[in-house]
Coordinates of C-alpha atoms and ligand atoms in Angstrom, one line a residue:
M7 CA 4.4 28.6 24.2
G8 CA 7.7 30.1 23.6
K9 CA 9.3 28.7 26.7
Q10 CA 12.7 27.1 26.0
I11 CA 13.1 23.4 26.6
S12 CA 15.9 22.5 29.0
K13 CA 19.0 21.1 27.2
E14 CA 19.3 18.2 29.7
N15 CA 17.5 14.9 29.5
L16 CA 15.6 15.9 26.3
K17 CA 13.1 13.4 25.3
Y18 CA 11.1 12.7 22.2
Y19 CA 8.1 10.5 21.2
I20 CA 7.1 9.6 17.7
K21 CA 4.0 7.7 16.5
T22 CA 4.0 6.4 12.9
F23 CA 0.9 5.4 11.0
G24 CA 1.1 3.7 7.5
C25 CA 3.8 2.4 5.2
Q26 CA 7.5 1.9 5.1
M27 CA 8.1 5.3 3.5
N28 CA 6.5 6.8 6.6
E29 CA 8.6 4.6 8.8
R30 CA 11.7 5.9 7.1
D31 CA 10.5 9.5 7.3
S32 CA 9.9 9.0 11.1
E33 CA 13.4 7.6 11.4
K34 CA 14.9 10.7 9.7
M35 CA 13.2 12.8 12.3
A36 CA 14.0 10.5 15.2
A37 CA 17.7 10.3 14.1
A38 CA 17.9 14.1 13.8
L39 CA 16.6 14.4 17.3
E40 CA 19.0 11.8 18.7
N41 CA 21.9 13.6 17.0
K42 CA 20.8 16.6 19.1
G43 CA 20.8 14.6 22.3
F44 CA 17.2 13.7 22.6
S45 CA 16.3 10.1 23.6
P46 CA 13.0 8.2 23.0
S47 CA 10.4 8.2 25.8
L48 CA 6.7 7.8 26.6
P49 CA 4.4 10.6 25.4
Q50 CA 3.8 11.9 28.9
D51 CA 7.6 12.4 29.4
A52 CA 8.5 13.8 26.0
D53 CA 9.6 17.4 25.2
I54 CA 8.9 16.9 21.5
L55 CA 6.1 14.7 20.2
M56 CA 5.5 13.8 16.5
V57 CA 2.7 12.1 14.8
N58 CA 3.4 10.8 11.2
S59 CA 0.1 10.4 9.5
C60 CA -1.2 8.0 6.8
A61 CA -4.0 9.0 4.3
V62 CA -4.4 5.8 2.3
R63 CA -7.7 4.8 4.0
E64 CA -10.3 6.9 5.8
K65 CA -10.0 4.8 9.0
A66 CA -6.3 5.7 9.4
E67 CA -7.3 9.4 9.0
Q68 CA -10.0 9.1 11.7
K69 CA -7.6 7.4 14.0
L70 CA -5.2 10.2 13.6
Y71 CA -7.6 12.9 14.9
S72 CA -8.4 10.9 18.0
F73 CA -4.7 10.1 18.5
I74 CA -3.8 13.8 18.3
G75 CA -6.6 14.6 20.8
R76 CA -5.3 12.1 23.2
L77 CA -1.7 13.4 23.0
C78 CA -2.8 16.9 23.6
L79 CA -4.3 15.8 26.9
E80 CA -1.4 13.5 27.9
K81 CA 1.6 15.6 27.0
K82 CA 3.6 17.9 29.3
K83 CA 2.2 21.4 29.2
D84 CA 5.3 22.9 27.5
A85 CA 6.0 20.0 25.2
K86 CA 5.9 20.7 21.4
L87 CA 3.6 18.7 19.1
I88 CA 4.4 18.3 15.4
V89 CA 2.0 16.6 13.0
C90 CA 3.5 15.4 9.7
G91 CA 3.0 13.0 6.8
C92 CA 0.4 12.5 4.1
V93 CA -2.8 13.8 5.8
V94 CA -1.1 17.2 6.4
Q95 CA -0.9 17.7 2.7
Y96 CA -4.6 18.4 2.5
K97 CA -5.7 18.8 6.2
G98 CA -2.7 20.7 7.6
K99 CA -4.6 24.0 8.1
E100 CA -7.6 22.2 9.6
I101 CA -5.4 20.3 12.1
L102 CA -3.7 23.6 13.2
N103 CA -7.1 25.2 13.6
R104 CA -8.7 22.3 15.4
F105 CA -5.9 21.4 17.8
K106 CA -4.5 24.6 19.5
D107 CA -1.7 22.5 21.1
V108 CA -0.2 21.5 17.7
N109 CA 2.8 23.6 17.1
A110 CA 3.7 22.6 13.5
V111 CA 2.3 20.7 10.6
L112 CA 4.6 19.6 7.8
N113 CA 4.1 17.5 4.7
T114 CA 6.4 14.7 3.5
R115 CA 8.4 17.0 1.3
R116 CA 9.4 19.1 4.2
I117 CA 11.1 16.3 6.2
E118 CA 14.3 17.2 4.4
D119 CA 14.3 20.5 6.4
F120 CA 13.3 18.9 9.7
E121 CA 16.1 20.6 11.6
Q122 CA 14.9 24.0 10.6
V123 CA 11.3 23.0 11.6
L124 CA 12.7 21.9 15.0
K125 CA 14.5 25.2 15.5
D126 CA 11.4 27.2 14.7
V127 CA 9.2 25.1 16.9
L128 CA 11.6 25.3 19.8
N129 CA 11.7 29.1 19.3
G130 CA 8.0 29.2 19.9
K131 CA 6.8 29.6 16.4
R132 CA 3.5 28.0 15.3
I133 CA 3.8 27.0 11.7
M134 CA 2.5 25.2 8.6
Y135 CA 5.2 23.9 6.1
I136 CA 3.6 22.5 3.0
P137 CA 5.9 23.1 0.0
S138 CA 4.9 21.7 -3.3
I139 CA 8.3 20.3 -4.3
M140 CA 11.3 18.9 -2.5
R141 CA 14.3 21.2 -2.5
N142 CA 16.8 18.4 -2.7
P143 CA 15.7 14.8 -3.1
N144 CA 19.4 13.7 -3.1
K145 CA 20.1 15.0 0.4
I146 CA 21.3 12.2 2.7
L147 CA 19.1 12.3 5.7
P148 CA 20.1 10.8 9.1
H149 CA 19.6 7.2 10.1
L150 CA 19.3 5.7 13.6
K151 CA 22.4 4.0 14.8
N152 CA 23.2 0.4 15.7
R153 CA 20.8 -1.1 13.2
T154 CA 21.2 -4.3 11.3
G155 CA 18.9 -3.2 8.5
A156 CA 18.2 0.2 7.0
F157 CA 15.7 1.7 4.6
V158 CA 17.1 3.8 1.7
D159 CA 14.8 5.9 -0.5
I160 CA 15.5 5.5 -4.2
T161 CA 12.4 7.3 -5.5
Y162 CA 9.9 9.7 -3.9
G163 CA 6.3 10.2 -5.0
C164 CA 4.2 8.4 -7.6
N165 CA 3.1 9.1 -11.2
N166 CA 0.6 6.2 -11.5
F167 CA -2.6 7.7 -10.4
C168 CA -4.4 4.4 -9.7
S169 CA -8.0 5.5 -9.4
Y170 CA -8.4 4.6 -5.7
C171 CA -5.1 6.0 -4.5
I172 CA -4.4 9.3 -2.7
V173 CA -0.6 8.9 -2.7
P174 CA 0.2 10.8 -5.9
Y175 CA -1.7 13.8 -4.4
T176 CA 0.0 13.6 -1.0
R177 CA 3.5 12.6 -1.9
G178 CA 3.6 14.3 -5.3
K179 CA 5.3 13.5 -8.6
E180 CA 7.7 10.6 -8.9
I181 CA 11.3 11.6 -8.7
S182 CA 14.4 9.3 -8.6
R183 CA 17.4 10.1 -6.4
E184 CA 20.7 10.2 -8.2
K185 CA 22.6 6.9 -7.9
E186 CA 25.8 8.5 -6.5
Y187 CA 23.8 9.7 -3.5
I188 CA 22.1 6.4 -3.0
I189 CA 25.5 4.6 -3.1
K190 CA 27.1 7.2 -0.8
E191 CA 24.2 6.7 1.7
I192 CA 24.7 3.0 1.6
R193 CA 28.5 3.3 2.1
M194 CA 27.8 5.4 5.2
L195 CA 25.4 2.8 6.5
T196 CA 27.8 0.0 6.0
Q197 CA 30.4 1.9 8.0
G198 CA 27.8 2.0 10.8
G199 CA 27.4 -1.8 10.7
V200 CA 24.3 -2.1 8.5
K201 CA 24.0 -5.5 6.8
E202 CA 20.7 -5.4 5.1
I203 CA 19.4 -2.6 2.8
T204 CA 15.7 -2.2 1.9
L205 CA 15.3 0.1 -1.1
L206 CA 12.1 2.2 -0.9
G207 CA 9.9 3.6 -3.6
Q208 CA 6.2 3.5 -4.5
N209 CA 7.3 1.8 -7.7
V210 CA 10.9 0.8 -7.4
N211 CA 10.8 -0.7 -10.9
S212 CA 10.5 2.7 -12.5
Y213 CA 13.8 3.9 -10.8
G214 CA 15.8 6.1 -13.1
K215 CA 12.9 7.2 -15.4
G216 CA 13.4 10.9 -16.3
L217 CA 16.9 10.8 -14.8
Y218 CA 18.9 8.3 -16.8
K219 CA 18.7 7.0 -20.4
N220 CA 20.8 3.9 -19.8
Y221 CA 20.6 3.1 -16.1
N222 CA 17.7 1.4 -14.4
F223 CA 16.6 -0.4 -11.2
V224 CA 18.4 -3.6 -12.2
D225 CA 21.7 -1.7 -12.7
L226 CA 21.2 -0.2 -9.3
L227 CA 20.8 -3.7 -7.7
Y228 CA 24.0 -4.9 -9.4
D229 CA 25.9 -1.8 -8.1
I230 CA 24.7 -2.1 -4.6
S231 CA 25.5 -5.8 -4.5
K232 CA 29.2 -4.8 -4.9
F233 CA 29.4 -3.7 -1.3
D234 CA 31.2 -6.4 0.6
D235 CA 29.6 -5.5 3.9
I236 CA 26.0 -5.7 2.6
Q237 CA 24.7 -9.2 3.0
R238 CA 21.1 -8.7 1.9
I239 CA 19.2 -6.4 -0.4
R240 CA 15.4 -6.0 -0.3
F241 CA 13.1 -3.6 -2.1
V242 CA 9.5 -2.4 -1.9
T243 CA 7.2 -1.8 -3.7
S244 CA 7.2 -3.4 -7.2
H245 CA 4.4 -2.5 -9.6
P246 CA 3.3 -5.4 -11.8
K247 CA 3.2 -3.3 -15.0
D248 CA 6.9 -2.5 -14.7
F249 CA 8.1 -5.8 -13.2
S250 CA 10.4 -7.2 -15.9
C251 CA 12.1 -10.4 -16.9
S252 CA 15.5 -8.8 -16.4
L253 CA 14.5 -8.0 -12.8
I254 CA 13.5 -11.6 -12.3
L255 CA 16.8 -12.8 -13.6
A256 CA 18.7 -10.3 -11.4
I257 CA 16.9 -11.6 -8.4
K258 CA 17.9 -15.1 -9.3
E259 CA 21.5 -14.2 -10.2
I260 CA 22.5 -11.8 -7.4
D261 CA 22.9 -13.9 -4.2
K262 CA 22.5 -10.9 -2.0
V263 CA 19.1 -10.0 -3.4
C264 CA 16.4 -11.6 -1.3
K265 CA 14.1 -14.0 -3.0
H266 CA 10.9 -12.2 -2.1
I267 CA 8.8 -9.6 -4.0
H268 CA 5.9 -7.6 -2.7
L269 CA 3.8 -7.3 -5.9
P270 CA 0.4 -5.7 -5.2
V271 CA -2.2 -7.2 -7.5
Q272 CA -5.2 -5.3 -6.0
S273 CA -7.8 -7.4 -7.8
G274 CA -8.1 -10.6 -9.9
S275 CA -10.7 -9.2 -12.2
N276 CA -9.7 -7.6 -15.5
R277 CA -12.7 -5.3 -15.5
I278 CA -11.8 -4.0 -12.0
L279 CA -8.1 -3.7 -12.8
E280 CA -9.0 -1.5 -15.8
L281 CA -11.3 0.7 -13.6
M282 CA -8.4 0.9 -11.1
R283 CA -6.1 2.0 -13.9
R284 CA -3.5 -0.6 -13.0
K285 CA -2.3 -1.1 -16.6
Y286 CA -1.9 -4.9 -16.5
T287 CA -4.3 -7.8 -16.9
R288 CA -4.8 -10.8 -14.6
E289 CA -3.1 -13.0 -17.3
E290 CA 0.0 -10.7 -17.4
Y291 CA 0.2 -10.7 -13.6
I292 CA -0.1 -14.5 -13.3
E293 CA 2.5 -15.0 -16.0
K294 CA 5.0 -12.7 -14.2
A295 CA 4.3 -14.1 -10.8
L296 CA 4.6 -17.7 -11.8
L297 CA 7.8 -17.0 -13.8
F298 CA 9.3 -15.3 -10.7
K299 CA 8.3 -18.2 -8.5
E300 CA 9.7 -20.8 -10.9
T301 CA 12.9 -18.9 -11.6
T302 CA 13.9 -17.8 -8.1
K303 CA 12.0 -20.3 -5.9
G304 CA 11.1 -17.1 -3.9
S305 CA 8.0 -15.9 -2.1
I306 CA 5.4 -13.4 -3.2
T307 CA 3.3 -11.2 -1.0
T308 CA 0.6 -8.8 -2.3
D309 CA -2.0 -6.1 -1.5
I310 CA -5.7 -6.6 -2.3
I311 CA -8.6 -4.2 -2.3
I312 CA -12.0 -5.8 -1.7
G313 CA -15.2 -4.1 -2.8
F314 CA -13.9 -1.5 -5.3
P315 CA -16.9 0.3 -6.7
T316 CA -19.0 -1.9 -9.0
E317 CA -17.2 -5.1 -7.9
T318 CA -19.6 -8.0 -8.5
D319 CA -19.6 -11.5 -7.0
Y320 CA -17.9 -12.7 -10.2
D321 CA -15.2 -10.1 -10.0
F322 CA -14.6 -11.1 -6.4
E323 CA -14.4 -14.8 -7.4
Q324 CA -11.7 -13.8 -9.9
T325 CA -9.7 -12.4 -7.0
M326 CA -10.2 -15.6 -5.0
D327 CA -9.1 -17.6 -8.1
M328 CA -6.0 -15.4 -8.3
L329 CA -5.2 -16.3 -4.7
R330 CA -5.6 -20.0 -5.5
K331 CA -3.4 -19.8 -8.6
I332 CA -0.6 -17.7 -7.2
R333 CA -0.8 -18.9 -3.6
F334 CA 0.6 -15.7 -2.1
D335 CA 2.7 -16.4 1.0
F336 CA 1.0 -13.5 2.6
S337 CA -1.3 -10.6 1.7
F338 CA -2.5 -7.3 3.1
S339 CA -6.2 -7.0 2.2
F340 CA -8.3 -4.0 2.7
K341 CA -11.9 -2.9 2.2
Y342 CA -12.1 -0.2 -0.4
S343 CA -12.2 3.3 1.1
P344 CA -13.1 6.3 -1.0
R345 CA -10.4 9.0 -0.8
P346 CA -10.4 12.6 -1.6
F347 CA -9.1 13.7 -5.0
T348 CA -9.2 10.2 -6.4
A349 CA -11.1 9.3 -9.6
A350 CA -12.9 6.3 -8.1
A351 CA -14.3 8.3 -5.2
S352 CA -17.0 9.9 -7.4
T353 CA -18.4 6.5 -8.6
K354 CA -21.9 6.2 -7.2
E355 CA -22.2 2.4 -7.5
R356 CA -20.6 1.5 -4.2
V357 CA -20.4 -2.1 -2.8
P358 CA -22.5 -2.3 0.4
K359 CA -20.4 -2.5 3.6
E360 CA -21.8 -5.9 4.6
T361 CA -20.8 -7.4 1.2
K362 CA -17.3 -5.9 1.5
E363 CA -17.0 -7.4 5.0
K364 CA -18.2 -10.9 3.9
R365 CA -15.9 -10.9 0.9
L366 CA -12.9 -9.7 3.0
E367 CA -13.5 -12.4 5.5
K368 CA -13.7 -15.1 2.8
F369 CA -10.5 -13.9 1.2
Q370 CA -8.6 -13.6 4.5
N371 CA -9.7 -17.1 5.6
L372 CA -8.3 -18.7 2.5
Q373 CA -5.1 -16.6 2.7
E374 CA -4.6 -17.6 6.3
K375 CA -4.9 -21.3 5.3
I376 CA -2.4 -20.8 2.4
T377 CA 0.1 -18.9 4.6
W378 CA -0.2 -21.7 7.2
E379 CA 0.4 -24.4 4.6
S380 CA 3.4 -22.4 3.2
N381 CA 4.8 -22.2 6.7
L382 CA 4.2 -25.9 7.4
R383 CA 6.1 -26.8 4.2
D384 CA 9.2 -25.1 5.8
V385 CA 9.3 -27.4 8.8
G386 CA 12.4 -29.5 8.7
K387 CA 14.1 -27.2 6.2
I388 CA 17.3 -25.3 7.0
F389 CA 17.3 -21.6 6.3
N390 CA 19.9 -18.8 6.3
V391 CA 18.6 -16.3 8.8
L392 CA 20.0 -12.8 9.3
V393 CA 20.0 -12.2 13.1
E394 CA 18.1 -9.0 13.9
G395 CA 18.2 -9.3 17.7
D396 CA 21.2 -9.8 20.0
A397 CA 21.8 -13.2 21.6
K398 CA 20.7 -13.5 25.2
R399 CA 21.3 -16.9 26.7
G400 CA 18.1 -19.0 26.8
A401 CA 16.1 -16.3 25.0
L402 CA 14.9 -16.6 21.5
L403 CA 16.6 -14.7 18.7
T404 CA 14.8 -13.3 15.8
G405 CA 15.5 -12.8 12.2
R406 CA 14.2 -13.4 8.7
T407 CA 14.7 -15.8 5.9
T408 CA 15.6 -14.5 2.4
T409 CA 12.0 -15.2 1.6
N410 CA 11.0 -12.7 4.3
K411 CA 9.6 -15.1 6.8
I412 CA 10.1 -14.2 10.4
V413 CA 12.0 -16.9 12.3
N414 CA 12.3 -17.1 16.1
F415 CA 15.0 -19.5 17.2
S416 CA 17.2 -20.6 20.0
G417 CA 21.0 -20.3 19.9
E418 CA 23.7 -17.8 20.4
A419 CA 24.6 -15.4 17.7
K420 CA 25.4 -11.7 17.2
K421 CA 23.1 -9.3 15.5
G422 CA 24.0 -8.9 11.8
K423 CA 25.3 -12.4 11.4
I424 CA 23.7 -14.9 8.9
V425 CA 23.2 -18.2 10.7
K426 CA 21.6 -21.5 9.7
V427 CA 18.4 -22.4 11.4
V428 CA 16.5 -25.6 11.2
I429 CA 12.7 -25.1 11.4
Q430 CA 10.9 -27.1 13.9
E431 CA 7.5 -25.5 14.1
A432 CA 5.2 -23.5 11.9
K433 CA 3.3 -20.7 13.6
K434 CA 0.5 -18.7 11.9
H435 CA 2.7 -15.8 10.9
S436 CA 6.2 -17.0 11.7
L437 CA 8.5 -20.0 12.0
Q438 CA 10.2 -21.4 15.0
G439 CA 13.5 -23.3 15.1
N440 CA 17.0 -24.0 16.4
M441 CA 20.3 -22.7 15.3
E442 CA 22.9 -25.0 13.9
D443 CA 26.0 -24.7 16.1
S444 CA 29.5 -23.9 14.7
Y445 CA 30.3 -27.6 14.4
G446 CA 27.4 -28.2 12.1
K447 CA 25.2 -29.8 14.8
F448 CA 21.8 -28.6 15.9
E449 CA 21.5 -27.0 19.3
N450 CA 18.5 -29.1 20.0
Q451 CA 19.4 -32.7 19.3
R452 CA 15.8 -33.6 18.7
C453 CA 16.3 -32.5 15.1
G454 CA 19.4 -34.5 14.5
F455 CA 17.5 -36.9 12.4
L456 CA 17.0 -34.1 9.8
R457 CA 20.7 -34.1 9.0
R458 CA 21.2 -36.6 6.3
Ligands
5AD508 N1 -8.9 1.9 -0.2 C1 -8.4 0.7 0.3 N2 -7.2 0.3 0.1 C2 -6.3 1.2 -0.5 N3 -5.0 1.1 -0.8 C3 -4.7 2.2 -1.4 N4 -5.7 3.1 -1.6 C4 -6.8 2.4 -1.0 C5 -8.1 2.7 -0.8 N5 -8.6 3.9 -1.3 C6 -4.2 -0.1 -0.5 C7 -3.6 -0.7 -1.8 C8 -2.2 -0.3 -1.7 C9 -1.9 -0.3 -0.2 C10 -0.7 0.4 0.3 O1 -3.1 0.3 0.3 O2 -3.8 -2.1 -1.7 O3 -1.3 -1.2 -2.4
SF4_509 FE1 -0.9 4.5 -5.2 FE2 -0.9 3.2 -7.5 FE3 1.1 4.9 -6.9 FE4 0.8 2.6 -5.6 S1 1.3 2.8 -7.8 S2 1.2 4.6 -4.6 S3 -1.4 2.3 -5.5 S4 -1.1 5.4 -7.2

């Protein structure tokens, strides 16, 4: 330790567990390193290695420890290892004690000072950085270059304290970034060629609370849509309790806002929703979700927790019924996992593991069928797709529809362009098609009959 890393051919490696907020945090660190001349590499070749951890479920936490152990064995002897993210918030000290090769641990609030952390680590210090507040949430942190899409934080933290969720304890109190800084960050991104912005927050719908009296998330969407160079605007995550009619109308009205919402329902049972402290009923959720679908013709994805403490067969059937009623285009479903600090973790009446597994399988089987049917209905339709991968002759391009479906297609187009693609085939989790050429014909004449 203490040995200086050579300034030539500097390499970094980063592993990200968890959500899009973590992905964005990893990007901030990767971009800071690239600005200093580092380039990405395999772990065994890296001079700096980072692991960005997720605390949402116990399994992710367990995977983290075995992953760090493996990196300690694989990495170059003098390489520096930094562990960051949500787990560090409550296990930072333990990680430093357990893994002698870890050089620094930092929580999510310390990412803003990553350059200082880097300096300290390269100077041979072994440190724990776990501040309780962010110094400057408005600070514009670096982005990786040459991207079509970019994540932009609009809020940090969460005030909701759902009874199963560790996030308010790891990411702290909700705080909104001032709109001027968000706009400035987006302007910088457009100058770098970004075409799609995804606004990030644990609950984007509460943007502006505690900061503005007369400015909210809908206002922010309208302001961002004024950027000529931005072609698409997405956002995650929406909380059903704050998902409003004015937002549904804005999604319909603003062409650039993608017609997709991720609206985690968690359970279809009112009794369980109350125990989860979600602050909405199944009836309210259904009303909002169906109104969104009807108004925007958009897609809905969700998160589901199976086997929350005391969940009965009846409660679970209510969740199945919710799936049948809303017909989510996709869902992320998880077995309940008790987490430290959370209210639900102390409940004694746990659902047995086998029951959780059976219910999860049943839910996922039906979801898979519904996703497949939703994809099948798209065959023969023409979609606007934002190209996310550069054209290579003969090779498939990739992009997404406004409804957030992945489309792989043949044709020639530049990254960042919106092209028309006719869907020929539905896959389990994506669509396959051909690009319409500049004369309005399809590259593959087999689908000519679809043009009426
Ligand atoms: N157990 C299982 N799933 C959880 N999630 C959050 N906390 C838990 C937990 N303790 C899920 C929720 C949330 C998603 C990000 O992770 O569905 O929306
Ligand atoms: Fe967790 Fe609930 Fe906050 Fe989402 S809204 S991060 S589930 S506490």
